[in-house]
Tab-separated table of C-alpha atoms in Angstrom:
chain	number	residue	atom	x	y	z
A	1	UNK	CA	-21.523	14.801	19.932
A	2	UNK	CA	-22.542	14.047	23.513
A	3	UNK	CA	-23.780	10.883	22.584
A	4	UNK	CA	-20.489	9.608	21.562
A	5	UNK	CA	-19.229	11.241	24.786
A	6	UNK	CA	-21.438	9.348	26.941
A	7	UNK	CA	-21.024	5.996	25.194
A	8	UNK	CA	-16.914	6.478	25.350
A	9	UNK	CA	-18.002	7.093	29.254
A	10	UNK	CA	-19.482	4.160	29.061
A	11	UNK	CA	-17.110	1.914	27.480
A	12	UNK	CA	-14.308	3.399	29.724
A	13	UNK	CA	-15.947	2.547	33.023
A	14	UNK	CA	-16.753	-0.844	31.386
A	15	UNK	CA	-12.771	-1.467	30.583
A	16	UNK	CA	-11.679	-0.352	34.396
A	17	UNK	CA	-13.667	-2.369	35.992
A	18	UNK	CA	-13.210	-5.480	33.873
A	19	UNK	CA	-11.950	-8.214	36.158
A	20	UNK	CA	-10.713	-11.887	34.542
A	21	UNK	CA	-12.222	-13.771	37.277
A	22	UNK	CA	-15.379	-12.373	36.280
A	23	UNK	CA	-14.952	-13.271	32.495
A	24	UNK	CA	-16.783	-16.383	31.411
A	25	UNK	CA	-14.939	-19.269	30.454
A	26	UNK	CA	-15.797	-19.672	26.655
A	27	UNK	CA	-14.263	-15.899	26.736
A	28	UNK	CA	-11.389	-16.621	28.255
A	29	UNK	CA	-10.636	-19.593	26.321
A	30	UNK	CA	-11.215	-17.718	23.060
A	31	UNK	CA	-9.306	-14.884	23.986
A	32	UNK	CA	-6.477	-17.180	24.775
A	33	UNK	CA	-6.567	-18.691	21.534
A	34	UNK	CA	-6.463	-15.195	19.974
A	35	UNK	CA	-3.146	-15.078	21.987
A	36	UNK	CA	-1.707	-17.960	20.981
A	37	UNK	CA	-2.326	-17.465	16.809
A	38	UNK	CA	-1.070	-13.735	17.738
A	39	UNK	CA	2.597	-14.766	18.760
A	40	UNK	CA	2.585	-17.605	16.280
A	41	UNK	CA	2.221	-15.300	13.317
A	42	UNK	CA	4.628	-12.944	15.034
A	43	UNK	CA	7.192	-14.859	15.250
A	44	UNK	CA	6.712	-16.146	11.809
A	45	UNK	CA	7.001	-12.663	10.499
A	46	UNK	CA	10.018	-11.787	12.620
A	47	UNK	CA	11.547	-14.422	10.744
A	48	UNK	CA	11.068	-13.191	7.229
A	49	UNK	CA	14.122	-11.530	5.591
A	50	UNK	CA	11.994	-7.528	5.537
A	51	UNK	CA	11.473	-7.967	9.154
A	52	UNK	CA	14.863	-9.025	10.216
A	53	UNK	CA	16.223	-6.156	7.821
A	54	UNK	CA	13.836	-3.532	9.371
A	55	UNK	CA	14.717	-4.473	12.930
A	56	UNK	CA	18.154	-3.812	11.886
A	57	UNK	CA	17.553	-0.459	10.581
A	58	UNK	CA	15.454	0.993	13.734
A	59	UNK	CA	18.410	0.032	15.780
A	60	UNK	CA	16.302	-0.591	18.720
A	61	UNK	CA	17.765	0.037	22.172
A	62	UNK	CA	17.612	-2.034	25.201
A	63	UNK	CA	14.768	-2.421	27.372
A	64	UNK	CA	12.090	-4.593	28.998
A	65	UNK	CA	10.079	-5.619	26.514
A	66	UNK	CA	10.575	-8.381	23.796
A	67	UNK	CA	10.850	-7.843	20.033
A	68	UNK	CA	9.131	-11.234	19.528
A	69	UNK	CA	11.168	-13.965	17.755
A	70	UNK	CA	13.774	-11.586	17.011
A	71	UNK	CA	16.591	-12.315	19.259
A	72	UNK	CA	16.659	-9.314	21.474
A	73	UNK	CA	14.677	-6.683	24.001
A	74	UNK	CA	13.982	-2.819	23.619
A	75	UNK	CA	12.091	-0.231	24.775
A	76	UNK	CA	7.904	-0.426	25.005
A	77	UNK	CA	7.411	1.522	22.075
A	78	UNK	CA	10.075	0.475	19.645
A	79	UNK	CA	8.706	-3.636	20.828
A	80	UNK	CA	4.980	-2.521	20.148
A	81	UNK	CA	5.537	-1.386	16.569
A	82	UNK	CA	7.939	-3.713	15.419
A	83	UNK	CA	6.192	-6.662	17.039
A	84	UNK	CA	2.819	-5.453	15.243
A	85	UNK	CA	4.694	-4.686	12.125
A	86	UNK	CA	5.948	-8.413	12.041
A	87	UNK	CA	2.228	-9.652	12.931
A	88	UNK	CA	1.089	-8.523	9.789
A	89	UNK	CA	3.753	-9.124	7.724
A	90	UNK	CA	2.232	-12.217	6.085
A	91	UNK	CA	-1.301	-11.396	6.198
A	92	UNK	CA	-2.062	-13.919	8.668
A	93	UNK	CA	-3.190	-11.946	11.628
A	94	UNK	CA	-6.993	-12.884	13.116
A	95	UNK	CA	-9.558	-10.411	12.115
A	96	UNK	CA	-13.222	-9.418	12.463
A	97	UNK	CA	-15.527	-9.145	9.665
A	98	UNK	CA	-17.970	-6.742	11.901
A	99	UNK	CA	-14.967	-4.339	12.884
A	100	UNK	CA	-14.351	-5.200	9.408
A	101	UNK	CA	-10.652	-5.263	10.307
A	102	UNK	CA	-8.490	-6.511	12.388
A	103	UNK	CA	-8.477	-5.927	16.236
A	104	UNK	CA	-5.602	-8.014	17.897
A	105	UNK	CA	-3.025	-6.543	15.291
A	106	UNK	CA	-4.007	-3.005	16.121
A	107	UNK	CA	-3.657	-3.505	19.910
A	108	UNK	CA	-1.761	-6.572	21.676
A	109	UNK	CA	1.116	-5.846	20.506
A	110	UNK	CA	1.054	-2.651	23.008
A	111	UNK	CA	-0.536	-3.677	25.615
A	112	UNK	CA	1.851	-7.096	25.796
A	113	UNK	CA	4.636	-4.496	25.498
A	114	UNK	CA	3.827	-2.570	28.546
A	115	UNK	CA	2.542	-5.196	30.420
A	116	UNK	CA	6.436	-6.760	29.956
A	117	UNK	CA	7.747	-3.598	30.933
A	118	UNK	CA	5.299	-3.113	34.288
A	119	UNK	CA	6.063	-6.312	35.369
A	120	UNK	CA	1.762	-6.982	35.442
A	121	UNK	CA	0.206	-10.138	36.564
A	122	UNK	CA	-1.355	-12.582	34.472
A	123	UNK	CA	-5.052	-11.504	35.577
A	124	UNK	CA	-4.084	-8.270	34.905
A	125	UNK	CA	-2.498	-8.305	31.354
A	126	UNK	CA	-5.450	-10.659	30.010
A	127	UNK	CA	-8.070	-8.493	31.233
A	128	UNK	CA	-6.733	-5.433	29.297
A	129	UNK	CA	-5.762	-7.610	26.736
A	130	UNK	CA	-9.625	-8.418	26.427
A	131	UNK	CA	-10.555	-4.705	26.751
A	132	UNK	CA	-8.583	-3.652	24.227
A	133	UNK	CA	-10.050	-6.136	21.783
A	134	UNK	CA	-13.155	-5.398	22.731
A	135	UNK	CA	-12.820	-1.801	22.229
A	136	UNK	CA	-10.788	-1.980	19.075
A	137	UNK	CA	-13.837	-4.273	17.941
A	138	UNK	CA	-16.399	-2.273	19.128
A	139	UNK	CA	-14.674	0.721	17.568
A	140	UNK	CA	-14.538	-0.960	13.985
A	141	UNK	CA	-18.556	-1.621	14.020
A	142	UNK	CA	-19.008	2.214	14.704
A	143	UNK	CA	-16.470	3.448	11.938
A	144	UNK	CA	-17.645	3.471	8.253
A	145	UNK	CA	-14.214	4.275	6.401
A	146	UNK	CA	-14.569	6.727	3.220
A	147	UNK	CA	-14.521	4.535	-0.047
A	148	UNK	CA	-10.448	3.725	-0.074
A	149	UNK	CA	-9.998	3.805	2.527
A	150	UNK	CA	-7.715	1.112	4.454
A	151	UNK	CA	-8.812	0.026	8.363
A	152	UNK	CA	-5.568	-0.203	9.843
A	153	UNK	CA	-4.271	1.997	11.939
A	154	UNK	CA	-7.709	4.425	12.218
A	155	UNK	CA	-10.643	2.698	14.566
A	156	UNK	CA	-8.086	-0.067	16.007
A	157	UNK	CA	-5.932	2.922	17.757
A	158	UNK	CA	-8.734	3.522	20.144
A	159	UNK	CA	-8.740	-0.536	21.438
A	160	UNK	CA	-4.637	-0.021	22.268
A	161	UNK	CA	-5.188	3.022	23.879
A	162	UNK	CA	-7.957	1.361	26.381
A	163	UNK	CA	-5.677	-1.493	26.837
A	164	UNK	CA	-2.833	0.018	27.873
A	165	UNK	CA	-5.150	2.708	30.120
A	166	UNK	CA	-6.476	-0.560	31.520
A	167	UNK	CA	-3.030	-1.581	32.439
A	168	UNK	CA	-2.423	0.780	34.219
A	169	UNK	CA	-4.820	0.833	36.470
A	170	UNK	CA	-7.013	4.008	35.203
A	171	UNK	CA	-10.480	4.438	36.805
A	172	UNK	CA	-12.969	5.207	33.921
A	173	UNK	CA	-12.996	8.213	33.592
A	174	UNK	CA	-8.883	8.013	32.496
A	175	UNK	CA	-10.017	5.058	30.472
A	176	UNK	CA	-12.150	6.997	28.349
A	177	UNK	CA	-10.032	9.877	28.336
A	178	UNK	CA	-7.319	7.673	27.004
A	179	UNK	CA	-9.731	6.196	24.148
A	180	UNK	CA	-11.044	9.342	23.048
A	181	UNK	CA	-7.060	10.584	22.569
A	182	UNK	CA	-6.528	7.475	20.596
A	183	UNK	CA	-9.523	7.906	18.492
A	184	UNK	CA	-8.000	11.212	17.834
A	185	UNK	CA	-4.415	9.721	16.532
A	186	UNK	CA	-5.788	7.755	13.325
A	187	UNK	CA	-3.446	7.072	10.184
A	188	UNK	CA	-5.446	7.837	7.048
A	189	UNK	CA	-4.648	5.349	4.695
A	190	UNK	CA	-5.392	4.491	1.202
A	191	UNK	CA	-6.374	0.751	0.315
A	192	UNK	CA	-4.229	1.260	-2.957
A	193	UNK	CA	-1.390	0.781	-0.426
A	194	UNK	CA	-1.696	-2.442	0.176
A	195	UNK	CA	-2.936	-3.461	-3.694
A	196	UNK	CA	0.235	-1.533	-4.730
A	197	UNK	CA	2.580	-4.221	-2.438
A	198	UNK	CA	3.713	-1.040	-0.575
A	199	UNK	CA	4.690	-2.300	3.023
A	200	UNK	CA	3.523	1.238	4.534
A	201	UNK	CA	0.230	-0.596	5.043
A	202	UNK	CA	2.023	-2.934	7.592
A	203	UNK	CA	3.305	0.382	9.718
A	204	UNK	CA	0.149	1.891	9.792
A	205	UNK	CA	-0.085	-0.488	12.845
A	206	UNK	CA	2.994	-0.053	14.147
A	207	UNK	CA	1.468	3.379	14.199
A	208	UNK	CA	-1.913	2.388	15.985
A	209	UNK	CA	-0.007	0.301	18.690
A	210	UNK	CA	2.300	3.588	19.840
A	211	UNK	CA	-0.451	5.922	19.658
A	212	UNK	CA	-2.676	4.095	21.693
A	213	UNK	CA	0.349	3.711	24.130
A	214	UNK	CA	0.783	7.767	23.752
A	215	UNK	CA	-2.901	8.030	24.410
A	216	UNK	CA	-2.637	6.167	27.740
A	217	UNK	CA	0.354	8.091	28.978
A	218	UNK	CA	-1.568	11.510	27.981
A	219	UNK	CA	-5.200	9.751	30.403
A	220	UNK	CA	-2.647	9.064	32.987
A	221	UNK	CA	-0.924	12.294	33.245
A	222	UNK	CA	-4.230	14.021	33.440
A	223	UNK	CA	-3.778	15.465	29.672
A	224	UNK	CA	-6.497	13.402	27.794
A	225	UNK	CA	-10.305	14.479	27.935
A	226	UNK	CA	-13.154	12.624	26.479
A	227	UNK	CA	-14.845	15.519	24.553
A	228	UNK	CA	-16.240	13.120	21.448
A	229	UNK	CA	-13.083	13.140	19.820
A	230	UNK	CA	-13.960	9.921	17.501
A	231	UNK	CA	-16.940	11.854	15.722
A	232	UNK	CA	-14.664	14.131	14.195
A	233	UNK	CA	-12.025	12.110	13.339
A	234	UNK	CA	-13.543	8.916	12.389
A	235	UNK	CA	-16.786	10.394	11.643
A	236	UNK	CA	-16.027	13.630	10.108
A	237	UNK	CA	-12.960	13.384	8.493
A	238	UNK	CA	-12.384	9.565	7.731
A	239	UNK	CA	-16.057	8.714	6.831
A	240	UNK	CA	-18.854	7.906	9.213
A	241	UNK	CA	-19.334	7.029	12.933
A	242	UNK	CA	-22.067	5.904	14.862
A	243	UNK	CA	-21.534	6.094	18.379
A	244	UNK	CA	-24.480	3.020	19.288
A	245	UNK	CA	-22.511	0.182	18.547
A	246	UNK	CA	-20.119	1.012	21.265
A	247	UNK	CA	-22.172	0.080	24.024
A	248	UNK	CA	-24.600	-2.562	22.161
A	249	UNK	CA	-24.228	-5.733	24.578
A	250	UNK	CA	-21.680	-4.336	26.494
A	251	UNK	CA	-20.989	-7.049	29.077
A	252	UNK	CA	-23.212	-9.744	27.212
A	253	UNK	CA	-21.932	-10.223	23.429
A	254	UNK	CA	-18.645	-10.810	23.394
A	255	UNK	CA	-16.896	-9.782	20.209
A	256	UNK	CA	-13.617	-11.743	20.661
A	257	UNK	CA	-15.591	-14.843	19.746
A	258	UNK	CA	-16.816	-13.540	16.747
A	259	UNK	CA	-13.473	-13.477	14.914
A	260	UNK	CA	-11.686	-14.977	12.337
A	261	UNK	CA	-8.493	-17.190	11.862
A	262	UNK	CA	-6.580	-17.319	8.730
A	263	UNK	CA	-5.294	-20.703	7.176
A	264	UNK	CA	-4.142	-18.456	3.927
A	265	UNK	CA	-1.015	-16.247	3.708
A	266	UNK	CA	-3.563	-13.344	2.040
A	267	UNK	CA	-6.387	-10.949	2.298
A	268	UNK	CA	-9.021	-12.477	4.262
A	269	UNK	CA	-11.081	-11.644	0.895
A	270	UNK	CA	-9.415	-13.458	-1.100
A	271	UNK	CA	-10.171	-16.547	1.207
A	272	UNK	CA	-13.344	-18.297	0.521
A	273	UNK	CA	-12.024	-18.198	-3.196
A	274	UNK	CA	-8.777	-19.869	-2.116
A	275	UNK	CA	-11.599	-22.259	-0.282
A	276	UNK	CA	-13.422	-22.882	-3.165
A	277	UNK	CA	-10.152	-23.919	-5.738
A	278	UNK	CA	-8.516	-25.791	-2.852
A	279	UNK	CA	-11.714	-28.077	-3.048
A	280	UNK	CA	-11.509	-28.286	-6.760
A	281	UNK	CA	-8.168	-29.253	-6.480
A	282	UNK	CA	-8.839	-31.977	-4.430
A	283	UNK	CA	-12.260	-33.293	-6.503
A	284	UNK	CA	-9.203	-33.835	-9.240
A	285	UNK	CA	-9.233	-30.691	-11.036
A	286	UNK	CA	-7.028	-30.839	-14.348
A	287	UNK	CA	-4.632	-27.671	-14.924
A	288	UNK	CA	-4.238	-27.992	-18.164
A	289	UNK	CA	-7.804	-28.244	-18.384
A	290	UNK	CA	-8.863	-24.588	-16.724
A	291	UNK	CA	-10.199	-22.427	-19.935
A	292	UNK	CA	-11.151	-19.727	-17.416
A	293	UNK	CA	-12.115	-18.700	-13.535
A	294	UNK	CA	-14.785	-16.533	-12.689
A	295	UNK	CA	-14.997	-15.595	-8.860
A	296	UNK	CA	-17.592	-13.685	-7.719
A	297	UNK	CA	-17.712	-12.047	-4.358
A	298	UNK	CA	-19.112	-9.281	-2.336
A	299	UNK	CA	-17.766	-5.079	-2.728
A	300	UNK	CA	-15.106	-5.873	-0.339
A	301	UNK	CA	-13.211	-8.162	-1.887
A	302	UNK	CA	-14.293	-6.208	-5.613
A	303	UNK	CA	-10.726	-4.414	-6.040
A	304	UNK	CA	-8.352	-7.327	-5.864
A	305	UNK	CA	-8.955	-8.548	-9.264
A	306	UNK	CA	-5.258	-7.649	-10.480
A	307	UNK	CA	-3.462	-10.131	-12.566
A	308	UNK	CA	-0.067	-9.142	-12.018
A	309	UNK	CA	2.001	-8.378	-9.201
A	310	UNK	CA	5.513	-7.004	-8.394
A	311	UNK	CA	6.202	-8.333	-3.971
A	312	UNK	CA	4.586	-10.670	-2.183
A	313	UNK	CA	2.031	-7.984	-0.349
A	314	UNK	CA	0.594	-7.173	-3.917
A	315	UNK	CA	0.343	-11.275	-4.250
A	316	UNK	CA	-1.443	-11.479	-1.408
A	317	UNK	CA	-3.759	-8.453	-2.040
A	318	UNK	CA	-4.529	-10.540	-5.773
A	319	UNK	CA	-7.570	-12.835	-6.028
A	320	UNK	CA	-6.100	-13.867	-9.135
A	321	UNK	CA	-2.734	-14.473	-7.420
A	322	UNK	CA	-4.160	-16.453	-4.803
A	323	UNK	CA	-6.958	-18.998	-6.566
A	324	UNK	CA	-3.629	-19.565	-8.709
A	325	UNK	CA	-1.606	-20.558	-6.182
A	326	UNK	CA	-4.091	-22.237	-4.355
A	327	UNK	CA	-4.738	-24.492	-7.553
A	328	UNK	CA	-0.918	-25.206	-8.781
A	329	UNK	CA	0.751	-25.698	-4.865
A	330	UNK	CA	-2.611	-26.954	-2.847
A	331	UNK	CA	-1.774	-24.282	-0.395
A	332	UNK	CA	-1.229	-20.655	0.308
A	333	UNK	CA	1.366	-20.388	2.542
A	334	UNK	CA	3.853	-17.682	3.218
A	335	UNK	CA	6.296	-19.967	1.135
A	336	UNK	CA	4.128	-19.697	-2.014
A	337	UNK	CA	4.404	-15.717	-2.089
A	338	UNK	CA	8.020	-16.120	-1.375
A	339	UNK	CA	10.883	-14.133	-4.133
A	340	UNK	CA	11.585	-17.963	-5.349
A	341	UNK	CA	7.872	-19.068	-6.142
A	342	UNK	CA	5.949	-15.947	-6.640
A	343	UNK	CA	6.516	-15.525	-10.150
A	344	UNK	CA	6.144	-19.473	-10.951
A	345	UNK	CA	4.879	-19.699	-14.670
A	346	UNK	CA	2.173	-21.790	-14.033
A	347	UNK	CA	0.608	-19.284	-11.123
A	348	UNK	CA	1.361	-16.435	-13.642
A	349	UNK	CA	-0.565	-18.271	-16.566
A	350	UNK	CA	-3.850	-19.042	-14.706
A	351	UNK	CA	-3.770	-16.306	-12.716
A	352	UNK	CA	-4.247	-14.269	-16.339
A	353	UNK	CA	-7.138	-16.497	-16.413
A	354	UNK	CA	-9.128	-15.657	-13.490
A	355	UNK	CA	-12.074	-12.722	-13.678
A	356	UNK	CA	-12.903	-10.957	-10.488
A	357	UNK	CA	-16.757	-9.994	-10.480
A	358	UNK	CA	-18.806	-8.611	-8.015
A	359	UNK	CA	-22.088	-10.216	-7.327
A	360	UNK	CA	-25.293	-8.658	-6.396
A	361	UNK	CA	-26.446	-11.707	-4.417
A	362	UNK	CA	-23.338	-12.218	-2.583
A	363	UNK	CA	-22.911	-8.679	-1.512
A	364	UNK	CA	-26.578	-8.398	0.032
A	365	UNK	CA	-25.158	-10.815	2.742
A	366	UNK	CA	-23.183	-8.523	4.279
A	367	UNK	CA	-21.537	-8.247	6.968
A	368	UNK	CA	-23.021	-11.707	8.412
A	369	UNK	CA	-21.522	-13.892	5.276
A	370	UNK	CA	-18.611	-13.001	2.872
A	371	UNK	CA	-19.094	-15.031	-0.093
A	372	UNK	CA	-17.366	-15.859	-3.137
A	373	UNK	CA	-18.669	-17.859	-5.609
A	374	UNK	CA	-16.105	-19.755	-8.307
A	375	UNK	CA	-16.668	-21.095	-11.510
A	376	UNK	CA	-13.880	-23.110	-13.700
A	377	UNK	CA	-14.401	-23.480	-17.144
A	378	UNK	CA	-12.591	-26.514	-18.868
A	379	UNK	CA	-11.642	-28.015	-22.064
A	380	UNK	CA	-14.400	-30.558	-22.819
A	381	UNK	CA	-16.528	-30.744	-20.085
A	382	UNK	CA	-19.481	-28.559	-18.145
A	383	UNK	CA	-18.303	-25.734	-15.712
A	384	UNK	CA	-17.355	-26.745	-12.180
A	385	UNK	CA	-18.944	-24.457	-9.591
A	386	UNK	CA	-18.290	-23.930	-6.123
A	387	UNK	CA	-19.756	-21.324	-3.478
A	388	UNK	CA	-18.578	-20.600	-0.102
A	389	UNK	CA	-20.207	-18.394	2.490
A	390	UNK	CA	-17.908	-17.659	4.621
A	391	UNK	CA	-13.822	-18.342	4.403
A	392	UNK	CA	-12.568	-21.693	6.783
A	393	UNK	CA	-11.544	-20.428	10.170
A	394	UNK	CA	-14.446	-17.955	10.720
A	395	UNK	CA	-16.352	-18.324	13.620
A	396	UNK	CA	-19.234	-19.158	11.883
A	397	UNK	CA	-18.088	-21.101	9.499
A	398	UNK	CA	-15.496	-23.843	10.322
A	399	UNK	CA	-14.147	-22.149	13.182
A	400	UNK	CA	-10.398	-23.508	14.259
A	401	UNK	CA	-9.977	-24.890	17.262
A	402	UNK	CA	-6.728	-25.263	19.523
A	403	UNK	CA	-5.730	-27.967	17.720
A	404	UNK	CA	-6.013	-26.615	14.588
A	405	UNK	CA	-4.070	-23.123	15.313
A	406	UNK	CA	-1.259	-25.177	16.475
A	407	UNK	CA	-1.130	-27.260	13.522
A	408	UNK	CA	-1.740	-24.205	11.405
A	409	UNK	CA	1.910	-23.159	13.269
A	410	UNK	CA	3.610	-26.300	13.232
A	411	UNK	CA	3.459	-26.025	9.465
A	412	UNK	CA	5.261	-22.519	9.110
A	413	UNK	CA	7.589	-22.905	12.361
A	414	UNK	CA	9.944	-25.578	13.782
A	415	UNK	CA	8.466	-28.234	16.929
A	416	UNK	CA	10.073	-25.827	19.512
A	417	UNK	CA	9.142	-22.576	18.377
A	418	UNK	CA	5.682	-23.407	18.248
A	419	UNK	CA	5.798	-25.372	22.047
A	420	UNK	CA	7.341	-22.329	23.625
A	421	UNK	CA	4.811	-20.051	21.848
A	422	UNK	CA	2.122	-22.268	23.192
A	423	UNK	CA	3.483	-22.292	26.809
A	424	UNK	CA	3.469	-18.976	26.903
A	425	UNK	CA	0.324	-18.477	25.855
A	426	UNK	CA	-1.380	-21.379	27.598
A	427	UNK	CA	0.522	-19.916	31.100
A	428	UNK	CA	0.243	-16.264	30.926
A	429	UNK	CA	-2.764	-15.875	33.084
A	430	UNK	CA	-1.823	-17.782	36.110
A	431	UNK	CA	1.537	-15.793	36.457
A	432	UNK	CA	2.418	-13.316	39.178
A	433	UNK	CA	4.875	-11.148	36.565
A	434	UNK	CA	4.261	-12.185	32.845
A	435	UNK	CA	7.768	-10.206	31.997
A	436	UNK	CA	9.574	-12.785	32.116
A	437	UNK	CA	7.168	-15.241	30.329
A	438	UNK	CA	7.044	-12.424	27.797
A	439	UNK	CA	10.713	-12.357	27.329
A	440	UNK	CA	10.958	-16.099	26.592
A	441	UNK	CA	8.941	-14.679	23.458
A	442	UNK	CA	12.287	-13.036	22.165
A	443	UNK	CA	14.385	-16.373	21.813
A	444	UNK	CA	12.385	-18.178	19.674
């Protein structure tokens, strides 16, 4: 117990004294680029028909902060879990394979929230923007989840807590307060959730985004302690934690450049599959052909071997769903999962032919590699195989650069939504008050 104590100490003091013109370039530029595919994907989920309807029923009242690409401001907390309610929406947010989860989604959308609302400088709203990553991050490599569970809204909580501490202007000692409270807010979810299609999975971090802003209020009225909070919550009742990786390279390894972008409207497991049969496709793969698909991956990725679906999350929680798609529309985007195409006969068919296996090999190269491995058999002819270490857009594998997130947007939003989303993005560190830049967010 006073191990994690001391290493939540540490991290605090780290995250208050964080200063952007001390951050190294490559960091900054990454971090901005984590910005920019954040709104994007925002405001492409604020623009599906279950976000628009669920902004409609919270009825959210005025206030300072934006309810990206939805047409209207509200209050901190009602922007923060909307805005990370519509970042998820399509399964396109950037994740971490070592916080084995995803960091941004579980914390920008508070700290961008308050930072609108506080009127904070550019400097100011990037560093915590960068703390709260690198918290959430950090927090995700300590946390072992129970088997079933699902990461969001458990480890990421303590990243938007240190954020929005950060903001506002907590020495360390507040800082850590304010993390340990948010460790001690997690959602215990089931990874069934999301297999199921059942868009609780999305609020679970709405949730993480308002209790990390509830844990920063609590640090700065002088309500929070740091008494190694996260060992019983994370460790003792959700699974394991290890306080170590908290403080391993603190300062030196950067985790915000070991993320992920996603090209694929899906689980990030299901990606190097979707990899794999986008490169058949292209050697000149026949449909008709396909006898049978065997993809093999790592334990992750083991439970999304379902062959039918009933909404678009459950699609996008299906290997089977996925490869299919990927093979019949040489693409998996949002449009693909959509009421009108989901249920296309030819996805259904050769989804029924795909076999999900897990593969000893592939899972021993954990966490630094998540593999799948694909094999087509077909009418006449020897099986086509195809393995892929890691899915396009990790940062180890085909990482995407500026050029590529923006053309990743200008495919799923119109030439002006994605230049304003890039201004803002591009611009938010040189202003004096990024409120207003911030608000720009909500007429897109």
């Amino acid at each position: 117990m006073t191990s994690t104590v001391e290493a939540v100490a540490r991290l605090g003091t780290w995250a208050a004294g964080l200063r952007w013109s001390d951050v190294p370039d490559t960091v900054r530029d990454r971090l901005g680029l984590v910005l920019l595919d954040s709104l994007g994907v925002t405001v492409v989920g604020a623009r599906q028909a279950e976000q628009r309807a669920l902004v409609a029923a919270w009825r959210p009242g005025p206030g300072p902060a934006p309810l990206v690409g939805a047409g209207a401001t509200t209050t901190v907390e009602a922007a923060a879990w909307l805005n990370a309610n519509a970042m998820a929406r399509l399964e396109l947010d950037e994740g971490h394979k070592y916080a084995k989860g995803h960091p941004a989604a579980h914390a920008l959308p508070a700290v961008l929230a308050l930072a609108a609302d506080l009127g904070a400088s550019g400097p100011e709203t990037m560093s915590a923007l960068l703390a709260a990553y690198e918290v959430a991050a950090r927090f995700g490599r300590a946390t072992t989840l129970r088997t079933g569970a699902h990461p969001h809204g458990s480890w990421g909580v303590a990243g938007a807590a240190a954020g929005c501490a950060r903001l506002l202007g907590l020495p360390g000692e507040g800082v850590a307060a304010a993390i340990d409270a948010g460790a001690g807010l997690p959602v215990a979810g089931h990874f069934a959730s999301a297999l199921d299609g059942n868009p609780v999975r999305d609020a679970w971090l709405g949730a993480a985004n308002v209790s990390g802003l509830a844990a920063a209020r609590m640090a700065a009225a002088g309500v929070a302690r740091n008494t190694g909070t996260p060992s019983l919550s994370l460790g003792d009742v959700l699974g394991r934690f290890e306080p170590a990786p908290l403080t391993d390279g603190l300062g030196t390894r950067w985790d915000v450049q070991l993320g992920y972008f996603k090209r694929h409207a899906s689980c990030s497991f299901t990606h190097p599959a979707a990899d794999a049969a986008l490169l058949m496709r292209a050697d000149g793969l026949t449909l008709d052909a396909i006898e049978g698909v065997l993809v093999e991956t790592h334990s992750l990725a083991g439970g999304l071997g379902r062959t039918s679906w009933d909404s678009r999350l459950a699609a996008l929680f299906s290997t089977p769903f996925v490869v299919a798609a990927a093979l019949v529309h040489g693409t998996v985007d949002p449009a693909v999962s959509a009421d009108d195409q989901r249920d296309d006969p030819r996805v259904r068919a050769l989804a029924a032919k795909v076999v999900l296996r897990v593969a000893p090999d592939l899972d021993a190269r954990l966490p630094d590699e998540r593999a799948a491995r694909v094999t087509v058999r077909t009418l006449g002819g020897p099986p086509k195989v195809i393995e892929v270490p890691n899915p396009v857009g990790d940062a180890a594998y085909h990482p995407m650069t500026e050029g590529d997130v923006l053309a990743l947007l200008g495919r799923l939003l119109d030439p002006d939504a994605v230049r304003a989303v890039h201004e803002v993005a591009a611009g938010l560190a040189g202003t004096t008050d990024v409120g207003p830049d911030l608000r720009r967010l909500a007429e897109i």
